[in-house]
mmCIF file of C-alpha atoms in Angstrom:
data_model
loop_
_atom_site.group_PDB
_atom_site.id
_atom_site.type_symbol
_atom_site.label_atom_id
_atom_site.label_comp_id
_atom_site.label_asym_id
_atom_site.label_seq_id
_atom_site.Cartn_x
_atom_site.Cartn_y
_atom_site.Cartn_z
ATOM 1 C CA MET D 8 41.745 200.655 -57.685
ATOM 2 C CA ARG D 9 39.522 198.254 -59.649
ATOM 3 C CA LYS D 10 40.637 194.615 -59.770
ATOM 4 C CA ASN D 11 41.268 192.874 -63.057
ATOM 5 C CA THR D 12 38.371 190.379 -63.045
ATOM 6 C CA LYS D 13 39.893 188.265 -65.812
ATOM 7 C CA THR D 14 43.190 187.871 -63.927
ATOM 8 C CA THR D 15 41.333 187.052 -60.709
ATOM 9 C CA ASN D 16 39.249 184.405 -62.492
ATOM 10 C CA VAL D 17 42.347 182.783 -64.008
ATOM 11 C CA LYS D 18 44.017 182.570 -60.591
ATOM 12 C CA SER D 19 40.853 181.124 -59.080
ATOM 13 C CA ASP D 20 40.545 178.603 -61.907
ATOM 14 C CA LEU D 21 44.124 177.437 -61.379
ATOM 15 C CA PHE D 22 43.556 177.024 -57.649
ATOM 16 C CA PHE D 23 40.351 175.029 -58.027
ATOM 17 C CA ILE D 24 41.724 172.781 -60.787
ATOM 18 C CA LYS D 25 44.582 171.936 -58.419
ATOM 19 C CA GLU D 26 41.968 171.007 -55.822
ATOM 20 C CA ALA D 27 40.294 168.769 -58.403
ATOM 21 C CA LEU D 28 43.685 167.149 -59.065
ATOM 22 C CA LYS D 29 43.961 166.288 -55.371
ATOM 23 C CA GLU D 30 40.659 164.458 -55.716
ATOM 24 C CA ALA D 31 41.888 162.670 -58.850
ATOM 25 C CA LYS D 32 44.875 161.341 -56.902
ATOM 26 C CA LYS D 33 42.482 159.860 -54.337
ATOM 27 C CA SER D 34 40.775 157.795 -57.018
ATOM 28 C CA LEU D 35 44.197 156.742 -58.308
ATOM 29 C CA LYS D 36 44.920 155.135 -54.934
ATOM 30 C CA LYS D 37 41.728 153.104 -55.345
ATOM 31 C CA SER D 38 42.732 151.903 -58.830
ATOM 32 C CA GLU D 39 39.993 154.071 -60.314
ATOM 33 C CA VAL D 40 40.372 156.198 -63.442
ATOM 34 C CA PRO D 41 41.940 159.324 -61.887
ATOM 35 C CA ILE D 42 39.349 162.059 -62.367
ATOM 36 C CA GLY D 43 38.540 164.674 -59.755
ATOM 37 C CA SER D 44 35.957 167.411 -59.532
ATOM 38 C CA VAL D 45 35.017 170.322 -57.266
ATOM 39 C CA ILE D 46 32.008 172.639 -57.304
ATOM 40 C CA VAL D 47 32.418 176.258 -56.310
ATOM 41 C CA ASN D 48 29.802 178.842 -55.402
ATOM 42 C CA LYS D 49 30.670 182.449 -54.605
ATOM 43 C CA GLY D 50 34.347 181.575 -54.435
ATOM 44 C CA LYS D 51 33.889 178.741 -51.937
ATOM 45 C CA ILE D 52 34.107 174.998 -52.513
ATOM 46 C CA ILE D 53 30.754 173.402 -51.691
ATOM 47 C CA SER D 54 31.643 169.859 -52.748
ATOM 48 C CA LYS D 55 34.542 167.652 -53.803
ATOM 49 C CA ALA D 56 34.493 164.234 -55.433
ATOM 50 C CA HIS D 57 36.487 161.700 -57.413
ATOM 51 C CA ASN D 58 35.650 158.827 -59.714
ATOM 52 C CA LEU D 59 34.192 155.784 -57.907
ATOM 53 C CA MET D 60 32.747 153.660 -60.704
ATOM 54 C CA GLU D 61 34.656 150.488 -59.807
ATOM 55 C CA THR D 62 34.391 150.967 -56.050
ATOM 56 C CA LEU D 63 30.613 151.422 -56.119
ATOM 57 C CA ASN D 64 29.955 149.260 -59.199
ATOM 58 C CA ASP D 65 27.974 152.217 -60.490
ATOM 59 C CA ALA D 66 28.207 153.418 -64.100
ATOM 60 C CA THR D 67 26.987 156.873 -63.035
ATOM 61 C CA ALA D 68 29.572 157.334 -60.267
ATOM 62 C CA HIS D 69 31.648 159.843 -62.227
ATOM 63 C CA ALA D 70 33.465 162.545 -60.265
ATOM 64 C CA GLU D 71 31.233 165.320 -61.630
ATOM 65 C CA ILE D 72 27.969 163.555 -60.825
ATOM 66 C CA ILE D 73 29.047 162.629 -57.297
ATOM 67 C CA ALA D 74 30.146 166.253 -56.756
ATOM 68 C CA ILE D 75 26.738 167.486 -57.972
ATOM 69 C CA ARG D 76 24.927 165.081 -55.631
ATOM 70 C CA LYS D 77 27.005 166.276 -52.688
ATOM 71 C CA ALA D 78 26.489 169.951 -53.572
ATOM 72 C CA SER D 79 22.726 169.482 -53.933
ATOM 73 C CA LYS D 80 22.571 167.712 -50.590
ATOM 74 C CA LYS D 81 24.621 170.424 -48.885
ATOM 75 C CA THR D 82 22.571 173.300 -50.317
ATOM 76 C CA ASN D 83 19.315 171.342 -50.031
ATOM 77 C CA ASN D 84 18.571 172.356 -53.615
ATOM 78 C CA TRP D 85 19.055 170.516 -56.902
ATOM 79 C CA ARG D 86 19.401 173.888 -58.642
ATOM 80 C CA LEU D 87 23.055 174.902 -58.404
ATOM 81 C CA ASN D 88 22.663 178.359 -59.931
ATOM 82 C CA ASN D 89 25.746 180.599 -60.115
ATOM 83 C CA SER D 90 28.012 177.626 -59.462
ATOM 84 C CA ILE D 91 31.149 176.554 -61.317
ATOM 85 C CA ILE D 92 32.278 172.958 -61.673
ATOM 86 C CA TYR D 93 35.970 172.165 -62.098
ATOM 87 C CA SER D 94 37.067 168.805 -63.474
ATOM 88 C CA THR D 95 40.488 167.406 -64.318
ATOM 89 C CA ILE D 96 39.178 166.267 -67.706
ATOM 90 C CA GLU D 97 36.368 167.478 -69.936
ATOM 91 C CA PRO D 98 33.063 165.974 -68.746
ATOM 92 C CA CYS D 99 31.446 163.199 -70.770
ATOM 93 C CA LYS D 100 28.048 163.453 -72.449
ATOM 94 C CA MET D 101 26.244 162.043 -69.415
ATOM 95 C CA CYS D 102 27.938 164.476 -67.037
ATOM 96 C CA TYR D 103 27.277 167.456 -69.323
ATOM 97 C CA SER D 104 23.572 166.568 -69.314
ATOM 98 C CA VAL D 105 23.460 166.476 -65.509
ATOM 99 C CA ILE D 106 25.500 169.692 -65.290
ATOM 100 C CA GLU D 107 23.020 171.442 -67.566
ATOM 101 C CA LYS D 108 20.048 170.037 -65.640
ATOM 102 C CA SER D 109 21.468 171.218 -62.315
ATOM 103 C CA ARG D 110 21.782 174.787 -63.680
ATOM 104 C CA ILE D 111 25.551 175.018 -63.184
ATOM 105 C CA GLU D 112 26.580 178.016 -65.244
ATOM 106 C CA ARG D 113 30.231 177.290 -65.996
ATOM 107 C CA VAL D 114 32.536 174.316 -66.549
ATOM 108 C CA VAL D 115 36.321 174.530 -66.347
ATOM 109 C CA TYR D 116 38.321 171.402 -67.170
ATOM 110 C CA GLY D 117 42.002 170.548 -67.018
ATOM 111 C CA CYS D 118 42.402 168.706 -70.323
ATOM 112 C CA ALA D 119 40.292 167.831 -73.340
ATOM 113 C CA SER D 120 38.858 164.377 -73.973
ATOM 114 C CA LEU D 121 39.269 162.815 -77.425
ATOM 115 C CA GLU D 122 36.077 160.817 -76.890
ATOM 116 C CA ASN D 123 33.821 163.854 -76.601
ATOM 117 C CA ASN D 124 32.601 164.049 -80.190
ATOM 118 C CA PHE D 125 29.188 165.435 -79.343
ATOM 119 C CA VAL D 126 27.490 168.819 -79.318
ATOM 120 C CA LYS D 127 27.889 170.499 -75.924
ATOM 121 C CA PRO D 128 24.804 171.998 -74.235
ATOM 122 C CA GLN D 129 24.462 175.651 -75.242
ATOM 123 C CA ALA D 130 23.296 176.594 -71.767
ATOM 124 C CA VAL D 131 26.643 175.530 -70.298
ATOM 125 C CA ASN D 132 29.693 177.753 -70.680
ATOM 126 C CA SER D 133 32.661 175.358 -70.787
ATOM 127 C CA GLN D 134 36.350 176.078 -71.255
ATOM 128 C CA ILE D 135 39.722 174.442 -70.814
ATOM 129 C CA ILE D 136 42.042 175.741 -68.110
ATOM 130 C CA ASN D 137 44.202 178.664 -69.192
ATOM 131 C CA SER D 138 47.472 176.992 -68.215
ATOM 132 C CA PRO D 139 49.439 174.700 -70.574
ATOM 133 C CA GLU D 140 51.490 173.419 -67.641
ATOM 134 C CA LEU D 141 48.459 172.440 -65.559
ATOM 135 C CA GLU D 142 46.740 171.034 -68.635
ATOM 136 C CA LYS D 143 49.736 168.736 -69.134
ATOM 137 C CA VAL D 144 49.555 167.552 -65.516
ATOM 138 C CA CYS D 145 45.854 166.719 -65.874
ATOM 139 C CA ARG D 146 46.462 164.881 -69.147
ATOM 140 C CA ASN D 147 49.486 162.943 -67.879
ATOM 141 C CA ILE D 148 47.794 161.599 -64.759
ATOM 142 C CA ILE D 149 45.172 159.883 -66.920
ATOM 143 C CA GLN D 150 47.555 158.763 -69.670
ATOM 144 C CA ASP D 151 49.981 157.275 -67.133
ATOM 145 C CA PHE D 152 47.132 155.398 -65.466
ATOM 146 C CA PHE D 153 46.055 153.720 -68.706
ATOM 147 C CA ILE D 154 49.658 152.933 -69.701
ATOM 148 C CA GLN D 155 50.236 151.220 -66.334
ATOM 149 C CA THR D 156 46.909 149.399 -66.596
ATOM 150 C CA ARG D 157 47.785 148.055 -70.055
ATOM 151 C CA THR D 158 51.275 147.051 -68.863
ATOM 152 C CA LYS D 159 49.812 145.139 -65.916
ATOM 153 C CA GLY D 160 47.357 143.472 -68.276
ATOM 154 C CA VAL D 161 50.192 142.313 -70.548
ATOM 155 C CA GLU D 162 52.200 141.057 -67.564
ATOM 156 C CA MET D 163 49.192 139.087 -66.298
ATOM 157 C CA THR D 164 48.642 137.591 -69.764
ATOM 158 C CA VAL D 165 52.306 136.573 -70.061
ATOM 159 C CA LYS D 166 52.246 135.132 -66.547
ATOM 160 C CA THR D 167 49.085 133.153 -67.308
ATOM 161 C CA LYS D 168 50.542 131.834 -70.574
ATOM 162 C CA LYS D 169 53.758 130.897 -68.795
ATOM 163 C CA SER D 170 51.842 129.063 -66.049
ATOM 164 C CA SER D 171 49.786 127.180 -68.643
ATOM 165 C CA LYS D 172 52.925 126.189 -70.548
ATOM 166 C CA GLU D 173 54.630 124.999 -67.363
ATOM 167 C CA LYS D 174 51.548 122.953 -66.487
ATOM 168 C CA ARG D 175 51.497 121.342 -69.946
ATOM 169 C CA ASN D 176 55.202 120.496 -69.681
ATOM 170 C CA ALA D 177 54.669 119.012 -66.223
ATOM 171 C CA ASP D 178 51.779 116.924 -67.539
ATOM 172 C CA ARG D 179 53.957 115.692 -70.415
ATOM 173 C CA ARG D 180 56.735 114.713 -68.006
ATOM 174 C CA LYS D 181 54.225 112.940 -65.816
ATOM 175 C CA GLY D 182 52.801 111.081 -68.812
ATOM 176 C CA SER D 183 56.307 110.157 -69.934
ATOM 177 C CA ASP D 184 57.068 108.731 -66.510
ATOM 178 C CA LYS D 185 53.908 106.642 -66.672
ATOM 179 C CA ARG D 186 54.908 105.229 -70.039
ATOM 180 C CA TRP D 187 58.402 104.269 -68.905
ATOM 181 C CA ILE D 188 57.512 103.073 -65.423
ATOM 182 C CA GLY D 189 55.031 100.322 -66.239
ATOM 183 C CA GLY D 190 54.057 99.753 -62.625
ATOM 184 C CA ASN D 191 52.490 103.228 -62.454
ATOM 185 C CA SER D 192 50.596 102.885 -65.708
ATOM 186 C CA PRO D 193 46.827 102.327 -65.480
ATOM 187 C CA SER D 194 47.096 99.828 -68.389
ATOM 188 C CA PHE D 195 49.860 97.785 -66.751
ATOM 189 C CA ASP D 196 48.857 94.159 -66.038
ATOM 190 C CA ARG D 197 51.298 92.563 -63.597
ATOM 191 C CA ARG D 198 49.992 89.002 -64.155
ATOM 192 C CA LYS D 199 50.610 89.195 -67.913
ATOM 193 C CA SER D 200 54.050 90.611 -67.282
ATOM 194 C CA ASP D 201 54.931 87.792 -64.877
ATOM 195 C CA ARG D 202 53.612 85.212 -67.368
ATOM 196 C CA ARG D 203 55.818 86.616 -70.150
ATOM 197 C CA MET D 204 58.841 86.593 -67.883
ATOM 198 C CA GLY D 205 58.124 82.922 -67.035
ATOM 199 C CA GLU D 206 57.827 81.992 -70.711
ATOM 200 C CA ARG D 207 61.199 83.600 -71.444
ATOM 201 C CA ARG D 208 62.859 81.614 -68.641
ATOM 202 C CA GLU D 209 61.395 78.324 -69.951
ATOM 203 C CA LYS D 210 62.737 78.992 -73.458
ATOM 204 C CA LYS D 211 66.173 79.522 -72.014
#
């Protein structure tokens, strides 16, 4: 009996996107934007990678590009013909260019990116995963990351403002103490003070 190729491909796509999600969770632990990618050739994973831009201080260290580098090193060939790359989010313009250059024939991504307003390379067959549930998982992991990042940023700002305010109040209290306690004031002249006190006694 002949297998349904389309059904087999869908099942394979779901499996490999889940593998890419595992990679995305690794980058999440490193406080990186959670994006994961795997490259498959003849049904076997030949490389896995996750985003490492912050860790490596490298603007090109996207999950897809690192995965391509690993795959090329493993196969000892920069041409990755007949390979499929799976990513948790649609690749950016830079990654699409490298994907096309490396001869990868197909791209499957977990969720669309709103920032990708550019013409995709015609040589690359790209498609979103055929699973609304898995698409939601891929989208949520990134959205949750940015929500938490913004929340932490607000908390840090509030904390900084609070610390600055407390410091200003402390400085005011310190200045007030100096004004009332003449002996601690830099402008206090003890000899003049003693002279005035003596003059008052003489008048009495």
